[in-house]
C-alpha positions as a Markdown table, in Angstrom:
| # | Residue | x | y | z |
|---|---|---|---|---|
| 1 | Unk | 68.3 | 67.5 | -77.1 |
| 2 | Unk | 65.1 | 66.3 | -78.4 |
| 3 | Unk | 61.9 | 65.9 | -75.9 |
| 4 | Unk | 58.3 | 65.4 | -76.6 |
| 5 | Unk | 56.6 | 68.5 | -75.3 |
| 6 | Unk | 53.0 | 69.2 | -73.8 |
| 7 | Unk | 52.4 | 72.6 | -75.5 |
| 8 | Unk | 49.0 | 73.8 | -74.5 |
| 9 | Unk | 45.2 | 71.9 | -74.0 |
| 10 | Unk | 45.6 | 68.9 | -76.5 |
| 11 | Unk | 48.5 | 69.4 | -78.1 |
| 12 | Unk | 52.2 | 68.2 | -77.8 |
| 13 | Unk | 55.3 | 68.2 | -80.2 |
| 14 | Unk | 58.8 | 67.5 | -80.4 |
| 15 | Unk | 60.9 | 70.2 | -79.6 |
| 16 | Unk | 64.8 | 71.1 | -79.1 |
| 17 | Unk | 65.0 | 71.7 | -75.2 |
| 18 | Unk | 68.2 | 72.8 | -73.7 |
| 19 | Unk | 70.3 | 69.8 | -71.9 |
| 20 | Unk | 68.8 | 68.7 | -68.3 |
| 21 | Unk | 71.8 | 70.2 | -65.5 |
| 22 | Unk | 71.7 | 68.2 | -63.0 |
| 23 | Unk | 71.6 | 69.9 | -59.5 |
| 24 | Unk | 73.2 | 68.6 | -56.1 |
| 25 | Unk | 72.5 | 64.8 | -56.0 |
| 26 | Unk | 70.9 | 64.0 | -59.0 |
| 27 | Unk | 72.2 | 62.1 | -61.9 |
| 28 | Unk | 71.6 | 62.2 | -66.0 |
| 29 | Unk | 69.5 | 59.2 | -67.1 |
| 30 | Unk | 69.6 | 58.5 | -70.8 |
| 31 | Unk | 66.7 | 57.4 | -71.7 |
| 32 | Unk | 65.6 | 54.2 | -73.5 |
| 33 | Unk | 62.3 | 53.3 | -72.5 |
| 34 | Unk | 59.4 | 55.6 | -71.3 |
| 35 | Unk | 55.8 | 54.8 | -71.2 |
| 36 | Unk | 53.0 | 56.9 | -72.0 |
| 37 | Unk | 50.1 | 56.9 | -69.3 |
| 38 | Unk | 46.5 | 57.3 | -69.6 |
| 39 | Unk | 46.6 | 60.0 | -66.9 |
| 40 | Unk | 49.2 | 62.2 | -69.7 |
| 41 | Unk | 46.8 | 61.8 | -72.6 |
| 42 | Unk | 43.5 | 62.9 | -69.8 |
| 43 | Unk | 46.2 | 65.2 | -68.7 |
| 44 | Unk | 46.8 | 66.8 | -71.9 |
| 45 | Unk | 43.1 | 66.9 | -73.2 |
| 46 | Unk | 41.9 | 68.4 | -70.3 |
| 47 | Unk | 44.5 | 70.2 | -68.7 |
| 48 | Unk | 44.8 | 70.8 | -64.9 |
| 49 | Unk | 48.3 | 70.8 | -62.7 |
| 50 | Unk | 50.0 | 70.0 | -65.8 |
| 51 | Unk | 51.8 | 73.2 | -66.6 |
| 52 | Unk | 53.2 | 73.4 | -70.3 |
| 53 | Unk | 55.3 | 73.4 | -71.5 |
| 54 | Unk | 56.2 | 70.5 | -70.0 |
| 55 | Unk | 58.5 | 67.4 | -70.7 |
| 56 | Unk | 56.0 | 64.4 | -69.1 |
| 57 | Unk | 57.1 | 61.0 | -68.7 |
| 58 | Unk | 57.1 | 59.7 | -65.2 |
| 59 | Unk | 57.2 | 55.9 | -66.4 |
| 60 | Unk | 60.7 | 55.2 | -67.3 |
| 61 | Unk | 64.4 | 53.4 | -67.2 |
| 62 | Unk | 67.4 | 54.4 | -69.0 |
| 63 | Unk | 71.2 | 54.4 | -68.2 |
| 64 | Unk | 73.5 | 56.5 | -66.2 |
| 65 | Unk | 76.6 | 58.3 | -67.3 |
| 66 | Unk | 78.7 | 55.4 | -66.6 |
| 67 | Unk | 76.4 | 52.8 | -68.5 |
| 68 | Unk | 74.5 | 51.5 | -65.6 |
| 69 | Unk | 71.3 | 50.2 | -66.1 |
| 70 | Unk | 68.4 | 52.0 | -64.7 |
| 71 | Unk | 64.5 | 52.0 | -63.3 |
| 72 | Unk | 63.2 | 55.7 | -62.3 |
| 73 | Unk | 60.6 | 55.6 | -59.2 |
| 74 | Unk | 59.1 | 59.3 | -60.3 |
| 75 | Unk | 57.9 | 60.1 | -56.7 |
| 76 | Unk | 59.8 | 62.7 | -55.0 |
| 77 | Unk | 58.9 | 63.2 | -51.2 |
| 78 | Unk | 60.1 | 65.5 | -48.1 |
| 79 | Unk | 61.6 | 62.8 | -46.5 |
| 80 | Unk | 60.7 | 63.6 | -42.9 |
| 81 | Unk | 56.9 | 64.0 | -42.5 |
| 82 | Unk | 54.8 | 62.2 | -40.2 |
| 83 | Unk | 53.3 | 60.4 | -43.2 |
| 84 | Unk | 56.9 | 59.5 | -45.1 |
| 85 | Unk | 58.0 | 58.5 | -42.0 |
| 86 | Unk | 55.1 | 55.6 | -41.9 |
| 87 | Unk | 56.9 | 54.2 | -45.4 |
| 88 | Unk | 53.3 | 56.3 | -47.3 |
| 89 | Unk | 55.7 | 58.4 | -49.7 |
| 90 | Unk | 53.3 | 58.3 | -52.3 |
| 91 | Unk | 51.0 | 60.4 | -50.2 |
| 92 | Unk | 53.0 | 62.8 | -48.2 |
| 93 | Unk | 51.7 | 66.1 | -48.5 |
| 94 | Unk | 55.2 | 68.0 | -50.1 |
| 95 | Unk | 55.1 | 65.3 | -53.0 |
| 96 | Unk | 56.0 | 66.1 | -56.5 |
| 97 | Unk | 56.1 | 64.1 | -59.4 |
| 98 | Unk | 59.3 | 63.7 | -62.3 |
| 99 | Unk | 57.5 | 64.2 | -65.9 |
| 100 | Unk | 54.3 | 66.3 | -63.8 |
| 101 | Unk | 55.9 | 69.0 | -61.8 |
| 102 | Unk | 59.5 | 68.7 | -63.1 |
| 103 | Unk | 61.3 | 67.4 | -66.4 |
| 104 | Unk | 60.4 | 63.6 | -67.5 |
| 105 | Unk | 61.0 | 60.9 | -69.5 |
| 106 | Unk | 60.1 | 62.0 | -73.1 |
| 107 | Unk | 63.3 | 63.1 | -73.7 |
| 108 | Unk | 66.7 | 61.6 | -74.3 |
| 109 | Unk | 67.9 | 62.7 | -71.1 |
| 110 | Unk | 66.8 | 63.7 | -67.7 |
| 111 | Unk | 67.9 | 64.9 | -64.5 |
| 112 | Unk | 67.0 | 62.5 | -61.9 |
| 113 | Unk | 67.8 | 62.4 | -58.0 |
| 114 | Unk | 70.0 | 59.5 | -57.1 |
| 115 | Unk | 67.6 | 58.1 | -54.5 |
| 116 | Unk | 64.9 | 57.8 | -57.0 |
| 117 | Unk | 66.9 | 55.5 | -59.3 |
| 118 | Unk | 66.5 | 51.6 | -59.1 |
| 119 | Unk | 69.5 | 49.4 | -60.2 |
| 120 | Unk | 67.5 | 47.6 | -63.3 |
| 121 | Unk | 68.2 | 43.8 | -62.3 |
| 122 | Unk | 70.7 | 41.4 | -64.9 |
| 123 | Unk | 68.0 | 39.6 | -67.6 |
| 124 | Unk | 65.3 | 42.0 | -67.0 |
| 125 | Unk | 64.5 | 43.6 | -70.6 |
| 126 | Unk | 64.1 | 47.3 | -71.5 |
| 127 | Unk | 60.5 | 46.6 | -72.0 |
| 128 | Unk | 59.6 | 45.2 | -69.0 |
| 129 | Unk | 61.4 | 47.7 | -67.2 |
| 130 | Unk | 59.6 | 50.5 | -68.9 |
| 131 | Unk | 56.7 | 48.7 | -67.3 |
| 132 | Unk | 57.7 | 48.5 | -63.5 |
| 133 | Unk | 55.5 | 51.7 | -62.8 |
| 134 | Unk | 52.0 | 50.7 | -63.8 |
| 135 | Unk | 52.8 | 47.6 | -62.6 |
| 136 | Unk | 53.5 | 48.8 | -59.2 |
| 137 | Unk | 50.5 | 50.3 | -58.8 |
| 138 | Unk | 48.5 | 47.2 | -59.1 |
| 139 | Unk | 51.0 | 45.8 | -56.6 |
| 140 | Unk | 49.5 | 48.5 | -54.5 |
| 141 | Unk | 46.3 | 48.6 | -55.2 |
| 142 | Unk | 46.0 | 44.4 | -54.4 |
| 143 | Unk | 48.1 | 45.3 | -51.4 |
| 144 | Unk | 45.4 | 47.6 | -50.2 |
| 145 | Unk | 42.6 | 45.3 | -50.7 |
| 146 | Unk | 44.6 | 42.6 | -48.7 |
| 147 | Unk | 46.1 | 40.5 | -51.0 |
| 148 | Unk | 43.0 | 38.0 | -50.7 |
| 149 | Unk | 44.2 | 34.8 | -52.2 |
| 150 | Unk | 41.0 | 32.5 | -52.9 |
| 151 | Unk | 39.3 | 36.1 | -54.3 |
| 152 | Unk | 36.6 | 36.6 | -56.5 |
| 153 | Unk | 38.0 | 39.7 | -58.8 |
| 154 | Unk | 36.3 | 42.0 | -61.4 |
| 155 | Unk | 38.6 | 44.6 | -63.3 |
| 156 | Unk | 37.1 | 47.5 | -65.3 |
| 157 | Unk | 39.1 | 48.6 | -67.8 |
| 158 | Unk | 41.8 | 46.6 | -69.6 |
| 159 | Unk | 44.4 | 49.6 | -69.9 |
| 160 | Unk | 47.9 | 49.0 | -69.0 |
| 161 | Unk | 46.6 | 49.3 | -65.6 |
| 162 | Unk | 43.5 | 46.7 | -65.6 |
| 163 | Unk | 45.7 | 44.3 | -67.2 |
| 164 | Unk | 48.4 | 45.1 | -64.7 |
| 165 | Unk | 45.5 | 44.7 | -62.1 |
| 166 | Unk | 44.7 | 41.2 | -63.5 |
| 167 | Unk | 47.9 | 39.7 | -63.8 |
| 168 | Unk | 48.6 | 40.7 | -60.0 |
| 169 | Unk | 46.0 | 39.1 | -59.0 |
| 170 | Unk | 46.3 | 35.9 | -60.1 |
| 171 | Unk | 50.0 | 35.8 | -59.2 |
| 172 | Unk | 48.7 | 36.7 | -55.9 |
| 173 | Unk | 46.7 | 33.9 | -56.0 |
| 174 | Unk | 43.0 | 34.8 | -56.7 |
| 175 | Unk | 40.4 | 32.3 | -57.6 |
| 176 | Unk | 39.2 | 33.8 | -60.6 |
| 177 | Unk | 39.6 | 37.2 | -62.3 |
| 178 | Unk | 36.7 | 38.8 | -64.7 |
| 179 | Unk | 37.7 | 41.6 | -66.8 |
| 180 | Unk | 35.4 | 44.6 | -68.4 |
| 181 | Unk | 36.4 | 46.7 | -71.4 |
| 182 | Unk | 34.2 | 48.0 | -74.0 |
| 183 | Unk | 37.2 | 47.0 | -76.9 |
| 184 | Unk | 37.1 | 44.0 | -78.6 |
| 185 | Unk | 40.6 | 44.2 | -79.0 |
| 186 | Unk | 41.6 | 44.7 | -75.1 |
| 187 | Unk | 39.3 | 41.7 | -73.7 |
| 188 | Unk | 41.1 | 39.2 | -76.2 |
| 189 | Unk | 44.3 | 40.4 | -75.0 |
| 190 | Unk | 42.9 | 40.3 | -71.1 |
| 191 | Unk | 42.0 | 36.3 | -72.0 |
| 192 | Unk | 45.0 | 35.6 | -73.6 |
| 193 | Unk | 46.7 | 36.7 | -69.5 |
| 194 | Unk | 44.5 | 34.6 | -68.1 |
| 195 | Unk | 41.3 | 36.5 | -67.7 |
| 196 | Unk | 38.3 | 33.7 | -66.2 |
| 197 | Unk | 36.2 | 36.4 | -68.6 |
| 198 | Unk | 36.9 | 39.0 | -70.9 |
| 199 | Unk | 33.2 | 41.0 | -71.2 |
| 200 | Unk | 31.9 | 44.6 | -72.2 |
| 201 | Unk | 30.5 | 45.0 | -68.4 |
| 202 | Unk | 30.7 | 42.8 | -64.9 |
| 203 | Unk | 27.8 | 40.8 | -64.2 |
| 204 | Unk | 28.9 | 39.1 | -61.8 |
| 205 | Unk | 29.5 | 39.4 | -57.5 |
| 206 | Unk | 32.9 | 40.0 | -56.6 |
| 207 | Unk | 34.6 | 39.8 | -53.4 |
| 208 | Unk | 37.0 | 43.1 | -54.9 |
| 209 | Unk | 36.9 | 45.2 | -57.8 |
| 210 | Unk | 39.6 | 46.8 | -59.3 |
| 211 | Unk | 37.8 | 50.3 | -61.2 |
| 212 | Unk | 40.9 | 51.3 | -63.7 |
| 213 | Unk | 38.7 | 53.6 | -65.3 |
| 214 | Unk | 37.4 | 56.0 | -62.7 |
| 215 | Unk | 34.2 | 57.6 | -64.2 |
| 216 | Unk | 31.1 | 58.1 | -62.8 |
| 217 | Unk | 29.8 | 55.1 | -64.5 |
| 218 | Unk | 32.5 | 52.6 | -63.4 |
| 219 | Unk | 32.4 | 53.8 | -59.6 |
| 220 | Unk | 28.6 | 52.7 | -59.9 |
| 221 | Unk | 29.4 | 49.5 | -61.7 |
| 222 | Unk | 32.5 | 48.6 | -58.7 |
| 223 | Unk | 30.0 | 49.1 | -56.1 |
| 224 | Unk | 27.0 | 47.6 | -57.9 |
| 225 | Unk | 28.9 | 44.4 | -58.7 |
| 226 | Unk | 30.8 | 43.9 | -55.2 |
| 227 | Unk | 29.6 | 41.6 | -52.8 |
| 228 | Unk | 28.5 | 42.7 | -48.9 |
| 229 | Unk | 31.6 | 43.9 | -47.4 |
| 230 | Unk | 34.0 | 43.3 | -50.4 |
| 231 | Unk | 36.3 | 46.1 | -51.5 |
| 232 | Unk | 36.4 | 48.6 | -54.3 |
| 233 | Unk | 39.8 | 50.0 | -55.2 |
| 234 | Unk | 39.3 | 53.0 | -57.1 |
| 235 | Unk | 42.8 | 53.6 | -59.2 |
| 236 | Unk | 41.2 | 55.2 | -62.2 |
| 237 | Unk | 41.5 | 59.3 | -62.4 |
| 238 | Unk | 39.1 | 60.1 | -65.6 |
| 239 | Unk | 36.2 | 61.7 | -63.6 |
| 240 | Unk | 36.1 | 63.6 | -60.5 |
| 241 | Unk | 32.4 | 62.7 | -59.9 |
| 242 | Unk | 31.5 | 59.8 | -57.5 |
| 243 | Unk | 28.6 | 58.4 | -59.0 |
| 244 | Unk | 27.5 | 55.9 | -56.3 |
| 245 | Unk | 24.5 | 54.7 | -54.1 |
| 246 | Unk | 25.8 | 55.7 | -50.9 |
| 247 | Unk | 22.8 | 53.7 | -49.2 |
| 248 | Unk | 23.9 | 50.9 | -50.9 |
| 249 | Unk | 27.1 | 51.3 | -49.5 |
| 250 | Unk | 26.2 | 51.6 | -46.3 |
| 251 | Unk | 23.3 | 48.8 | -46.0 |
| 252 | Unk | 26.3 | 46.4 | -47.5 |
| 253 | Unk | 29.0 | 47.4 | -45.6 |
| 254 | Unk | 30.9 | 47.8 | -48.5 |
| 255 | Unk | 34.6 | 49.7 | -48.9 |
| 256 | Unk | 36.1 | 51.8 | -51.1 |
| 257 | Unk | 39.2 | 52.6 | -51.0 |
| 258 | Unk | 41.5 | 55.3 | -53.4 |
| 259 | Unk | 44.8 | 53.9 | -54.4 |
| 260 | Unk | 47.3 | 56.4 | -55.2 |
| 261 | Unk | 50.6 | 55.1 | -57.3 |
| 262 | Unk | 52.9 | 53.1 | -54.7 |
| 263 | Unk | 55.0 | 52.4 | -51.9 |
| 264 | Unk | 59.0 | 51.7 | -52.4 |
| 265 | Unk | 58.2 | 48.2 | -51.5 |
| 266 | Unk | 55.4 | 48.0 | -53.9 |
| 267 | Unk | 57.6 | 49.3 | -56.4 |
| 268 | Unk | 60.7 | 46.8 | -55.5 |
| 269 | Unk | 57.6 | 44.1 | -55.6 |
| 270 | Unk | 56.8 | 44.7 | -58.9 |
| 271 | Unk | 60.3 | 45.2 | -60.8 |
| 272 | Unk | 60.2 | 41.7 | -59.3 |
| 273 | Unk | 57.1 | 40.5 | -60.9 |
| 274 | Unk | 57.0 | 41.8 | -64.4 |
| 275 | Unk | 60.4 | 39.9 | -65.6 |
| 276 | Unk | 57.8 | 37.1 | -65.6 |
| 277 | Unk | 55.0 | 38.7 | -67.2 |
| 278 | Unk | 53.8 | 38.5 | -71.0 |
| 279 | Unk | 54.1 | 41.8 | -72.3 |
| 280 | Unk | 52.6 | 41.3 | -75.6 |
| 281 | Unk | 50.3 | 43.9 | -75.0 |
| 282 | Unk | 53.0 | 46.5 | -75.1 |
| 283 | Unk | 54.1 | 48.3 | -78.2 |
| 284 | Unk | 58.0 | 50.4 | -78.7 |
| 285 | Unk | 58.0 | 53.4 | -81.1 |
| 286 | Unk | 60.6 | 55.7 | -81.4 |
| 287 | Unk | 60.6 | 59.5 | -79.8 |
| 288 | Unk | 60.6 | 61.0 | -82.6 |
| 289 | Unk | 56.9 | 59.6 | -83.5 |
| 290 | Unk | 55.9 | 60.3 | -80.1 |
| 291 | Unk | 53.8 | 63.4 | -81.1 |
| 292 | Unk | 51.6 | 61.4 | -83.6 |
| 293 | Unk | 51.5 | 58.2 | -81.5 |
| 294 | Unk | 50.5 | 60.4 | -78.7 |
| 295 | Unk | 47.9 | 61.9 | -80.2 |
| 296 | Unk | 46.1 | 59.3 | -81.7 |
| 297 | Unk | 46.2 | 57.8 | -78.3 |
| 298 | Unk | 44.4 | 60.8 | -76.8 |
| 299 | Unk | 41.9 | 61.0 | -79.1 |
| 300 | Unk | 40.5 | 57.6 | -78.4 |
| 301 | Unk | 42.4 | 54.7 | -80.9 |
| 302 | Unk | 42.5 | 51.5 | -78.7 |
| 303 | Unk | 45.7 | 50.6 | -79.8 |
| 304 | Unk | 48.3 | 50.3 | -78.8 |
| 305 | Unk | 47.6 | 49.4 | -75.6 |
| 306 | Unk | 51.2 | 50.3 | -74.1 |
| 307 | Unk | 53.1 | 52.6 | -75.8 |
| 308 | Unk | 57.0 | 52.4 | -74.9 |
| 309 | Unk | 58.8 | 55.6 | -76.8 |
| 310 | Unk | 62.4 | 54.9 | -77.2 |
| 311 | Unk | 64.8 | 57.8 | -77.9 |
């Protein structure tokens, strides 16, 4: 079977791995759309609880052995902990993730268990489901800040995430939503969804701001920009390092809140959404080219902004 392989710090290549066996409970997906993430390329350039080699992939859909279509939720938890017991499955304390500490989707197939698979609903395309996870996230994320309809918004970063973020938002009813990306090529696509404004930075006052980056510098700029006791979701994972004026957050009453991938009803709420979403933004490229297209991802190209391998 072929499988896209993290190899060692900054490199990955397409390998013949032996055939997934599935265990008690699980079931073989075959593959037909995974999604590469920003948090696999900062994964692979700087590695950390990554362990190659690795199959990644945690963003996928695919069919089972008897032809049923398919959406993966990648979050495997105990079950029985005080915290998945409150419906927080995304942060119980036992969790692994598919395609981070086990097998994923850049391969052609992949042992899954049963309970994490999603039956992908009549009309919904292969690209859109290959999108359900980043987009549940932003569910999350606009969950977290309260779903404010009326809602002054600022999103840095117009990733697959930040555009995820935006188009939430405004299907959630926002008043306006202001994106920031330093590419020319991103903010044009953020307009083209609707964006109020498409800029290099936020200028603005915000009642919440989405950071999809999550450096230094954007934690600043989400606090900086946000009104007196507004909300700043940090989703981004690129830098460790706060950055923030802690008086500032204080003297404003300010939040900030980390949002961590999803709940199963955020995840159900999104494979909802994203049959109505344009997806122009998201490119498909075969496996087999999944070394080069990763690559060039990782080392900084802008484009595409969605990458969708397809065994």
């Amino acid at each position: 079977m072929r499988a896209l392989v993290f190899t060692g710090p900054g490199v990955v290549e397409m390998w013949d791995v032996p055939e997934p066996e599935p265990g008690p409970g699980d079931v073989l997906v075959h593959v037909v759309a995974s999604g590469i993430c920003g948090s696999e390329l900062h994964g692979v350039k700087t590695p950390g609880f990554r362990v190659p080699p690795l199959v990644m992939g945690h963003e996928f859909a695919g069919r089972t052995e008897d032809g049923a279509p398919v959406i993966v939720n990648p979050i495997l938890s105990c079950g029985h902990c005080d915290l998945c017991a409150l419906g927080t499955r995304n942060v119980c304390r036992q969790r692994r993730i598919i395609g981070v500490h086990t097998p994923g989707g850049f391969a052609e197939r992949v042992a899954v268990p049963a309970g994490a698979l999603t039956p992908l609903p009549e009309g919904l395309g292969w690209t859109a489901a290959g999108i359900v996870e980043p987009a549940a996230n932003a569910v999350h994320a606009w969950a977290l800040a309260g779903a404010p309809a009326g809602a002054r918004v600022g999103v840095i970063g117009a990733g697959a995430i930040g555009l995820a973020c935006l188009q939430v938002a405004l299907s959630g009813g926002a008043a306006s939503v202001e994106i920031a990306d330093r590419s020319d090529s991103r903010r044009a696509i953020a307009g083209r969804l609707g964006a109020a404004a498409a800029v290099p930075q936020l200028t603005g006052e915000y009642d919440v701001v989405f950071d999809a980056v999550g450096a230094a510098a954007t934690h600043e700029q989400s606090l900086a920009r946000l009104r007196p006791g507004g909300a700043a979701v940090w989703l981004g994972l690129a830098d460790s390092t706060a950055g923030f004026d802690a008086a500032d957050l204080v003297r404003g009453e300010k939040r900030v809140l980390g949002s961590f991938a999803y709940r199963d009803d955020d995840f159900a709420a999104a494979v909802d959404l994203v049959g109505g979403w344009d997806l122009s933004w998201v490119d498909t490229f075969p496996l087999a080219e999944g070394a080069e297209i990763f690559t060039t991802l990782m080392n900084g190209r802008a484009t595409p902004v969605k990458a969708l391998l397809t065994p």
